[in-house]
GROMACS .gro file of C-alpha atoms in nm:
model
  414
    1MET     CA    1  -3.730   7.679  17.882
    2LEU     CA    2  -3.926   7.422  17.682
    3LEU     CA    3  -4.000   7.689  17.418
    4PHE     CA    4  -3.628   7.758  17.373
    5ASN     CA    5  -3.552   7.387  17.344
    6ILE     CA    6  -3.817   7.344  17.073
    7VAL     CA    7  -3.736   7.659  16.874
    8TYR     CA    8  -3.360   7.616  16.892
    9GLY     CA    9  -3.387   7.247  16.813
   10ALA     CA   10  -3.595   7.312  16.502
   11LEU     CA   11  -3.359   7.585  16.384
   12ALA     CA   12  -3.060   7.361  16.446
   13VAL     CA   13  -3.210   7.098  16.215
   14ILE     CA   14  -3.285   7.356  15.945
   15SER     CA   15  -2.945   7.523  15.970
   16TRP     CA   16  -2.743   7.202  15.971
   17SER     CA   17  -2.949   7.076  15.678
   18ALA     CA   18  -2.845   7.389  15.489
   19PHE     CA   19  -2.482   7.325  15.589
   20PHE     CA   20  -2.476   6.967  15.462
   21TYR     CA   21  -2.657   7.078  15.147
   22LYS     CA   22  -2.371   7.319  15.070
   23LEU     CA   23  -2.105   7.077  15.197
   24ARG     CA   24  -2.177   6.853  14.898
   25ASP     CA   25  -2.071   7.134  14.667
   26LEU     CA   26  -1.762   7.206  14.875
   27ILE     CA   27  -1.655   6.840  14.856
   28LYS     CA   28  -1.679   6.862  14.477
   29ASP     CA   29  -1.486   7.191  14.469
   30PRO     CA   30  -1.272   7.206  14.787
   31ARG     CA   31  -1.058   7.497  14.665
   32ASN     CA   32  -1.355   7.728  14.616
   33HIS     CA   33  -1.289   8.016  14.857
   34GLU     CA   34  -1.648   8.139  14.856
   35LEU     CA   35  -1.788   7.793  14.927
   36ARG     CA   36  -1.551   7.757  15.221
   37LEU     CA   37  -1.666   8.090  15.362
   38LEU     CA   38  -2.031   8.002  15.310
   39CYS     CA   39  -1.996   7.663  15.478
   40LEU     CA   40  -1.811   7.823  15.769
   41ALA     CA   41  -2.080   8.090  15.802
   42ILE     CA   42  -2.365   7.838  15.798
   43ALA     CA   43  -2.190   7.604  16.041
   44THR     CA   44  -2.115   7.885  16.286
   45PHE     CA   45  -2.471   8.011  16.296
   46ALA     CA   46  -2.608   7.655  16.317
   47THR     CA   47  -2.382   7.571  16.611
   48PRO     CA   48  -2.531   7.825  16.856
   49PHE     CA   49  -2.878   7.675  16.818
   50VAL     CA   50  -2.738   7.343  16.935
   51ILE     CA   51  -2.532   7.484  17.220
   52ALA     CA   52  -2.791   7.740  17.336
   53SER     CA   53  -3.063   7.480  17.388
   54PRO     CA   54  -3.086   7.478  17.769
   55TRP     CA   55  -3.059   7.102  17.810
   56ILE     CA   56  -2.736   7.094  17.603
   57TYR     CA   57  -2.601   7.419  17.748
   58VAL     CA   58  -2.578   7.287  18.103
   59ARG     CA   59  -2.428   6.957  17.990
   60ILE     CA   60  -2.147   7.137  17.808
   61ASP     CA   61  -2.071   7.338  18.121
   62HIS     CA   62  -2.068   7.026  18.336
   63ALA     CA   63  -1.853   6.835  18.087
   64LEU     CA   64  -1.589   7.111  18.075
   65GLY     CA   65  -1.620   7.203  18.440
   66VAL     CA   66  -1.660   7.577  18.364
   67THR     CA   67  -1.989   7.744  18.453
   68ASN     CA   68  -2.156   7.930  18.163
   69ILE     CA   69  -1.867   7.858  17.925
   70ALA     CA   70  -2.131   7.764  17.666
   71THR     CA   71  -2.227   8.134  17.645
   72LEU     CA   72  -1.876   8.218  17.524
   73PHE     CA   73  -1.904   7.943  17.261
   74VAL     CA   74  -2.244   8.067  17.146
   75TYR     CA   75  -2.149   8.434  17.118
   76SER     CA   76  -1.810   8.362  16.963
   77SER     CA   77  -1.972   8.133  16.709
   78VAL     CA   78  -2.226   8.401  16.616
   79ALA     CA   79  -1.948   8.657  16.584
   80ILE     CA   80  -1.744   8.427  16.356
   81CYS     CA   81  -2.059   8.365  16.154
   82GLU     CA   82  -2.103   8.737  16.100
   83VAL     CA   83  -1.737   8.776  16.002
   84SER     CA   84  -1.778   8.493  15.750
   85PHE     CA   85  -2.094   8.640  15.599
   86LEU     CA   86  -1.932   8.981  15.564
   87ALA     CA   87  -1.617   8.830  15.414
   88LEU     CA   88  -1.831   8.634  15.169
   89LEU     CA   89  -2.011   8.948  15.057
   90VAL     CA   90  -1.679   9.128  15.020
   91SER     CA   91  -1.564   8.839  14.802
   92TRP     CA   92  -1.877   8.872  14.588
   93SER     CA   93  -1.840   9.248  14.567
   94SER     CA   94  -1.758   9.418  14.241
   95ALA     CA   95  -1.755   9.759  14.407
   96GLN     CA   96  -1.477  10.011  14.379
   97ASN     CA   97  -1.159   9.962  14.581
   98ARG     CA   98  -1.254  10.230  14.833
   99ILE     CA   99  -1.581  10.051  14.910
  100LYS     CA  100  -1.398   9.720  14.940
  101LEU     CA  101  -1.156   9.883  15.183
  102TRP     CA  102  -1.443   9.980  15.415
  103HIS     CA  103  -1.574   9.626  15.395
  104ARG     CA  104  -1.234   9.485  15.490
  105LEU     CA  105  -1.207   9.727  15.780
  106LEU     CA  106  -1.545   9.606  15.901
  107VAL     CA  107  -1.425   9.245  15.889
  108ALA     CA  108  -1.108   9.342  16.078
  109TYR     CA  109  -1.320   9.514  16.341
  110ALA     CA  110  -1.524   9.198  16.383
  111ILE     CA  111  -1.212   8.983  16.427
  112ILE     CA  112  -1.071   9.219  16.690
  113THR     CA  113  -1.406   9.211  16.868
  114VAL     CA  114  -1.403   8.832  16.887
  115ALA     CA  115  -1.056   8.837  17.040
  116SER     CA  116  -1.169   9.100  17.292
  117MET     CA  117  -1.473   8.892  17.386
  118VAL     CA  118  -1.258   8.591  17.469
  119THR     CA  119  -1.025   8.803  17.680
  120LEU     CA  120  -1.302   8.980  17.872
  121PHE     CA  121  -1.491   8.657  17.939
  122SER     CA  122  -1.174   8.502  18.079
  123LEU     CA  123  -1.125   8.799  18.314
  124GLY     CA  124  -1.485   8.807  18.439
  125ASP     CA  125  -1.650   8.592  18.704
  126VAL     CA  126  -1.958   8.396  18.593
  127SER     CA  127  -1.929   8.105  18.835
  128ASP     CA  128  -2.232   8.169  19.057
  129GLY     CA  129  -2.465   7.929  18.872
  130GLU     CA  130  -2.608   7.834  18.535
  131HIS     CA  131  -2.777   8.120  18.349
  132HIS     CA  132  -2.847   7.980  18.007
  133VAL     CA  133  -3.156   8.199  17.952
  134ASP     CA  134  -3.093   8.517  18.152
  135PHE     CA  135  -2.712   8.542  18.122
  136ASP     CA  136  -2.722   8.895  17.972
  137ILE     CA  137  -2.944   9.031  18.252
  138HIS     CA  138  -2.780   8.852  18.540
  139TYR     CA  139  -2.427   8.965  18.449
  140ALA     CA  140  -2.515   9.304  18.300
  141GLU     CA  141  -2.330   9.483  18.585
  142THR     CA  142  -2.049   9.229  18.638
  143PRO     CA  143  -1.702   9.373  18.569
  144TYR     CA  144  -1.556   9.264  18.234
  145ILE     CA  145  -1.869   9.061  18.151
  146SER     CA  146  -2.079   9.374  18.098
  147GLU     CA  147  -1.817   9.494  17.850
  148PHE     CA  148  -1.805   9.147  17.695
  149LEU     CA  149  -2.180   9.157  17.639
  150LEU     CA  150  -2.186   9.513  17.512
  151ILE     CA  151  -1.913   9.480  17.252
  152TYR     CA  152  -2.074   9.157  17.130
  153ALA     CA  153  -2.414   9.326  17.096
  154VAL     CA  154  -2.259   9.622  16.915
  155LEU     CA  155  -2.079   9.388  16.677
  156TYR     CA  156  -2.403   9.202  16.612
  157LEU     CA  157  -2.600   9.520  16.539
  158VAL     CA  158  -2.327   9.674  16.321
  159SER     CA  159  -2.299   9.349  16.126
  160MET     CA  160  -2.675   9.337  16.068
  161VAL     CA  161  -2.672   9.697  15.938
  162ALA     CA  162  -2.376   9.616  15.712
  163LEU     CA  163  -2.543   9.300  15.580
  164THR     CA  164  -2.862   9.491  15.502
  165PHE     CA  165  -2.676   9.762  15.314
  166MET     CA  166  -2.445   9.528  15.124
  167CYS     CA  167  -2.714   9.274  15.029
  168TRP     CA  168  -2.956   9.536  14.898
  169ARG     CA  169  -2.671   9.705  14.711
  170TYR     CA  170  -2.558   9.384  14.542
  171ALA     CA  171  -2.912   9.262  14.475
  172LYS     CA  172  -2.960   9.562  14.243
  173VAL     CA  173  -2.664   9.475  14.022
  174VAL     CA  174  -2.647   9.092  14.004
  175ASP     CA  175  -2.795   8.930  13.694
  176ARG     CA  176  -2.873   8.586  13.842
  177PRO     CA  177  -3.238   8.582  13.956
  178TRP     CA  178  -3.195   8.335  14.242
  179LEU     CA  179  -2.885   8.512  14.371
  180ARG     CA  180  -3.077   8.839  14.366
  181ARG     CA  181  -3.367   8.681  14.556
  182GLY     CA  182  -3.128   8.519  14.802
  183LEU     CA  183  -2.958   8.849  14.878
  184LYS     CA  184  -3.295   9.010  14.944
  185VAL     CA  185  -3.389   8.727  15.181
  186VAL     CA  186  -3.058   8.772  15.365
  187ALA     CA  187  -3.127   9.145  15.388
  188ALA     CA  188  -3.468   9.066  15.538
  189GLY     CA  189  -3.296   8.834  15.786
  190ALA     CA  190  -3.056   9.112  15.881
  191ILE     CA  191  -3.350   9.345  15.945
  192PHE     CA  192  -3.500   9.085  16.179
  193GLY     CA  193  -3.159   9.081  16.343
  194TYR     CA  194  -3.215   9.441  16.449
  195GLY     CA  195  -3.478   9.302  16.683
  196TYR     CA  196  -3.199   9.119  16.864
  197GLY     CA  197  -2.911   9.364  16.839
  198ALA     CA  198  -3.089   9.693  16.909
  199PRO     CA  199  -3.264   9.588  17.235
  200LYS     CA  200  -2.943   9.425  17.357
  201VAL     CA  201  -2.733   9.735  17.293
  202VAL     CA  202  -2.989   9.969  17.448
  203SER     CA  203  -3.053   9.746  17.749
  204LEU     CA  204  -2.685   9.683  17.822
  205THR     CA  205  -2.598  10.050  17.784
  206TRP     CA  206  -2.888  10.142  18.013
  207ASP     CA  207  -2.763   9.895  18.273
  208LEU     CA  208  -2.440  10.092  18.296
  209PHE     CA  209  -2.639  10.375  18.458
  210GLY     CA  210  -2.925  10.188  18.623
  211ALA     CA  211  -3.165   9.895  18.582
  212SER     CA  212  -3.290   9.870  18.223
  213PRO     CA  213  -3.666   9.834  18.159
  214LEU     CA  214  -3.590   9.619  17.852
  215HIS     CA  215  -3.487   9.301  18.033
  216PHE     CA  216  -3.798   9.112  17.925
  217VAL     CA  217  -3.743   9.208  17.561
  218SER     CA  218  -3.376   9.120  17.586
  219VAL     CA  219  -3.443   8.773  17.726
  220ASN     CA  220  -3.763   8.669  17.546
  221VAL     CA  221  -3.817   8.875  17.229
  222ALA     CA  222  -3.459   8.929  17.112
  223PRO     CA  223  -3.367   8.556  17.087
  224MET     CA  224  -3.678   8.491  16.879
  225CYS     CA  225  -3.583   8.772  16.640
  226ALA     CA  226  -3.234   8.624  16.614
  227SER     CA  227  -3.389   8.283  16.540
  228VAL     CA  228  -3.598   8.419  16.254
  229SER     CA  229  -3.293   8.605  16.127
  230ALA     CA  230  -3.081   8.290  16.126
  231TRP     CA  231  -3.352   8.092  15.947
  232LEU     CA  232  -3.371   8.358  15.674
  233PHE     CA  233  -2.993   8.353  15.644
  234ALA     CA  234  -3.002   7.976  15.592
  235VAL     CA  235  -3.260   8.016  15.318
  236GLY     CA  236  -3.104   8.323  15.155
  237PHE     CA  237  -2.744   8.212  15.135
  238THR     CA  238  -2.834   7.869  14.992
  239MET     CA  239  -3.105   7.999  14.759
  240PRO     CA  240  -2.874   8.055  14.459
  241VAL     CA  241  -2.808   7.680  14.452
  242TRP     CA  242  -3.136   7.515  14.544
  243GLY     CA  243  -3.332   7.783  14.357
  244VAL     CA  244  -3.163   7.686  14.032
  245GLY     CA  245  -3.232   7.322  14.110
  246LEU     CA  246  -3.596   7.411  14.174
  247ASP     CA  247  -3.615   7.581  13.835
  248ARG     CA  248  -3.467   7.274  13.669
  249SER     CA  249  -3.717   7.048  13.842
  250ARG     CA  250  -4.005   7.273  13.740
  251GLU     CA  251  -3.880   7.283  13.383
  252ARG     CA  252  -3.847   6.905  13.374
  253ILE     CA  253  -4.200   6.861  13.506
  254ALA     CA  254  -4.325   7.115  13.249
  255LEU     CA  255  -4.147   6.924  12.972
  256TYR     CA  256  -4.293   6.596  13.093
  257ARG     CA  257  -4.644   6.737  13.100
  258ALA     CA  258  -4.587   6.889  12.757
  259TYR     CA  259  -4.488   6.551  12.618
  260ARG     CA  260  -4.790   6.383  12.773
  261HIS     CA  261  -5.016   6.643  12.610
  262LEU     CA  262  -4.844   6.628  12.271
  263HIS     CA  263  -4.797   6.252  12.248
  264PRO     CA  264  -5.149   6.152  12.139
  265LEU     CA  265  -5.144   6.403  11.851
  266TRP     CA  266  -4.787   6.308  11.761
  267ALA     CA  267  -4.872   5.936  11.768
  268GLU     CA  268  -5.168   5.979  11.533
  269LEU     CA  269  -4.982   6.202  11.290
  270THR     CA  270  -4.664   5.993  11.277
  271HIS     CA  271  -4.869   5.677  11.230
  272THR     CA  272  -4.976   5.827  10.899
  273PHE     CA  273  -4.633   5.977  10.820
  274PRO     CA  274  -4.376   5.752  10.994
  275ASP     CA  275  -4.090   5.886  10.782
  276VAL     CA  276  -4.086   6.218  10.968
  277VAL     CA  277  -3.965   6.044  11.288
  278LEU     CA  278  -3.591   6.103  11.281
  279PHE     CA  279  -3.504   5.902  11.594
  280PRO     CA  280  -3.763   5.626  11.646
  281ASP     CA  281  -3.581   5.488  11.950
  282LEU     CA  282  -3.592   5.830  12.118
  283HIS     CA  283  -3.962   5.810  12.197
  284PRO     CA  284  -4.043   5.590  12.499
  285SER     CA  285  -4.271   5.290  12.462
  286ALA     CA  286  -4.531   5.462  12.683
  287PRO     CA  287  -4.579   5.837  12.742
  288HIS     CA  288  -4.549   5.805  13.121
  289LYS     CA  289  -4.194   5.678  13.079
  290ALA     CA  290  -4.083   6.011  12.934
  291LEU     CA  291  -3.982   6.133  13.280
  292GLN     CA  292  -3.706   5.871  13.275
  293GLU     CA  293  -3.547   6.026  12.966
  294GLU     CA  294  -3.216   6.199  13.031
  295ASP     CA  295  -3.263   6.470  12.767
  296LEU     CA  296  -3.633   6.541  12.799
  297ASN     CA  297  -3.596   6.879  12.631
  298PHE     CA  298  -3.465   6.716  12.313
  299LEU     CA  299  -3.749   6.462  12.319
  300VAL     CA  300  -4.012   6.736  12.340
  301SER     CA  301  -3.837   6.944  12.074
  302ARG     CA  302  -3.833   6.649  11.834
  303THR     CA  303  -4.202   6.587  11.908
  304VAL     CA  304  -4.288   6.947  11.823
  305ILE     CA  305  -4.077   6.940  11.504
  306GLU     CA  306  -4.228   6.613  11.387
  307ILE     CA  307  -4.583   6.737  11.445
  308ARG     CA  308  -4.503   7.047  11.238
  309ASP     CA  309  -4.343   6.833  10.966
  310VAL     CA  310  -4.664   6.629  10.932
  311GLN     CA  311  -4.872   6.945  10.923
  312LEU     CA  312  -4.664   7.071  10.634
  313ALA     CA  313  -4.700   6.733  10.460
  314LEU     CA  314  -5.079   6.761  10.499
  315ARG     CA  315  -5.089   7.115  10.364
  316SER     CA  316  -5.201   7.005  10.020
  317HIS     CA  317  -5.508   6.847  10.181
  318HIS     CA  318  -5.613   7.159  10.369
  319ASP     CA  319  -5.957   7.291  10.297
  320PRO     CA  320  -5.987   7.663  10.384
  321THR     CA  321  -6.358   7.617  10.453
  322VAL     CA  322  -6.275   7.391  10.748
  323ALA     CA  323  -6.085   7.665  10.929
  324GLU     CA  324  -6.356   7.919  10.840
  325ALA     CA  325  -6.627   7.690  10.975
  326ALA     CA  326  -6.430   7.632  11.297
  327ARG     CA  327  -6.382   8.004  11.349
  328GLU     CA  328  -6.752   8.071  11.297
  329LEU     CA  329  -6.850   7.801  11.546
  330CYS     CA  330  -6.600   7.925  11.806
  331THR     CA  331  -6.699   8.287  11.762
  332ALA     CA  332  -7.063   8.193  11.816
  333ARG     CA  333  -6.962   8.026  12.142
  334GLY     CA  334  -6.766   8.335  12.255
  335LEU     CA  335  -6.419   8.174  12.263
  336ALA     CA  336  -6.104   8.388  12.290
  337ASP     CA  337  -5.894   8.453  11.979
  338ASP     CA  338  -5.615   8.207  12.066
  339ASP     CA  339  -5.867   7.937  12.152
  340ILE     CA  340  -6.040   7.997  11.820
  341GLU     CA  341  -5.715   7.953  11.628
  342ALA     CA  342  -5.627   7.639  11.825
  343VAL     CA  343  -5.964   7.481  11.743
  344ALA     CA  344  -5.934   7.591  11.379
  345GLU     CA  345  -5.590   7.431  11.350
  346ALA     CA  346  -5.708   7.111  11.519
  347ALA     CA  347  -6.008   7.092  11.286
  348GLN     CA  348  -5.782   7.147  10.986
  349ILE     CA  349  -5.558   6.857  11.095
  350LYS     CA  350  -5.857   6.626  11.143
  351ALA     CA  351  -6.003   6.716  10.806
  352ALA     CA  352  -5.670   6.686  10.624
  353LEU     CA  353  -5.600   6.341  10.769
  354ARG     CA  354  -5.943   6.222  10.664
  355ALA     CA  355  -5.909   6.374  10.319
  356ARG     CA  356  -5.578   6.199  10.265
  357GLU     CA  357  -5.718   5.868  10.389
  358ALA     CA  358  -6.018   5.904  10.157
  359GLY     CA  359  -5.789   5.977   9.863
  360ASP     CA  360  -5.945   6.315   9.792
  361ASN     CA  361  -5.780   6.513   9.517
  362GLN     CA  362  -5.507   6.737   9.649
  363LYS     CA  363  -5.584   7.106   9.653
  364ASP     CA  364  -5.346   7.375   9.542
  365THR     CA  365  -5.320   7.579   9.859
  366ALA     CA  366  -5.056   7.794  10.019
  367ASP     CA  367  -5.221   7.763  10.360
  368VAL     CA  368  -4.971   7.717  10.644
  369PRO     CA  369  -5.032   7.633  11.012
  370HIS     CA  370  -5.095   7.919  11.250
  371ASP     CA  371  -4.757   8.010  11.404
  372PRO     CA  372  -4.755   8.257  11.696
  373ALA     CA  373  -4.409   8.145  11.813
  374ALA     CA  374  -4.187   8.332  11.565
  375GLY     CA  375  -3.918   8.067  11.605
  376ASP     CA  376  -3.935   8.039  11.986
  377MET     CA  377  -3.943   7.665  12.061
  378ARG     CA  378  -4.096   7.716  12.406
  379VAL     CA  379  -4.383   7.924  12.265
  380GLU     CA  380  -4.420   7.674  11.979
  381ARG     CA  381  -4.447   7.391  12.230
  382ASP     CA  382  -4.710   7.571  12.436
  383TRP     CA  383  -4.910   7.655  12.127
  384LEU     CA  384  -4.913   7.296  12.000
  385ILE     CA  385  -5.026   7.180  12.344
  386ARG     CA  386  -5.337   7.397  12.298
  387VAL     CA  387  -5.387   7.250  11.952
  388ALA     CA  388  -5.339   6.895  12.082
  389LYS     CA  389  -5.596   6.952  12.358
  390ALA     CA  390  -5.844   7.091  12.106
  391TYR     CA  391  -5.775   6.796  11.875
  392GLN     CA  392  -5.857   6.547  12.151
  393ARG     CA  393  -6.134   6.726  12.339
  394SER     CA  394  -6.308   6.989  12.127
  395ASN     CA  395  -6.646   6.900  11.982
  396LEU     CA  396  -6.625   7.218  11.776
  397ALA     CA  397  -6.311   7.094  11.602
  398GLU     CA  398  -6.484   6.767  11.519
  399GLU     CA  399  -6.794   6.945  11.396
  400ALA     CA  400  -6.595   7.183  11.176
  401ALA     CA  401  -6.383   6.899  11.035
  402ALA     CA  402  -6.694   6.698  10.941
  403GLY     CA  403  -6.906   6.988  10.813
  404PRO     CA  404  -6.746   7.077  10.480
  405ARG     CA  405  -6.735   6.713  10.367
  406THR     CA  406  -7.099   6.660  10.460
  407VAL     CA  407  -7.200   6.966  10.264
  408ALA     CA  408  -6.993   6.860   9.966
  409ALA     CA  409  -7.144   6.512   9.970
  410GLY     CA  410  -7.492   6.657   9.974
  411VAL     CA  411  -7.415   6.879   9.676
  412ASN     CA  412  -7.272   6.587   9.476
  413GLU     CA  413  -7.579   6.373   9.546
  414ALA     CA  414  -7.800   6.654   9.430
   0.00000   0.00000   0.00000
């Protein structure tokens, strides 16, 4: 009994958290039919975990003065949940009308089943004591209640099969990644639901002809399978929303880290060429404050553009021997091709800045920065991060930037 209290309590917290998470969206868009269905579905599968907890179950019965009435609430809530999920998937469906018709018939079947369950429970006699854990076994041969249990179990199993089929079908055609993942998670939850529905149907059918050997599975294993199923439903049906939010958070963190990596190089280059900074007030006073910026993507994009603008302004100070020296040093150390080019570009920037500061004569060169991005700002950003790291940390870049000048000075002295 303690195990059921703990498991159901934890799942109640998870499920109701998912409900309130989606309720925020429904409050913003109260006329959204699909959001209403989703909130109803989540609420009706969260409710049973509250009611079915043994210590709450008996208190509900005592409060209403009807023994085991909580079982009717639990099973009816689960049935309504399944109807809501199926209706939601029908609403999402872009299938042909004939397929939609079968879906609607399935929903109608579920509604009729719920009405039959209420009627049969009212006709049966379950007043001989509280049976919050073993209700299905204890009343498996009780007139009307056995039928109540069997049609509920059949509905549950049929709904799980339908959810599996529909979710996998739709997951193949949707173009939103998080919706596709969510549908697959729901399908996995429905498969776990077989572990509840199948043993119940088999055990209850067996009890019509004699004592079933599956009572232990029905009482102990099946509820755990249903618990896992419900948890996966909570995750899967809310995934399209929180998954997108997760992507946004990851992207914002990636942009923040990108700015932190690019800022030292940007600061040094724009100190020499301040005119390239189009929006001086855009850049925060300290790099760590970038996370407070509302449009962090624009900040990073401007940083990348301004670094490239300075590189182009320094092009006349490029010395091809610097890049050649950097490549030779990197090759000798066994660096990968992209790392070699990043060090070569960093060395070229160092050397060009020093040449300009020293007032060296400008060279007539058509050399342009290495550009693997082909116009893709994200790739451009990632590439310049590698260059910025090499600029700050690579001894090879420093050695290559200093080498040509040292050689030239030695030749002049000679």
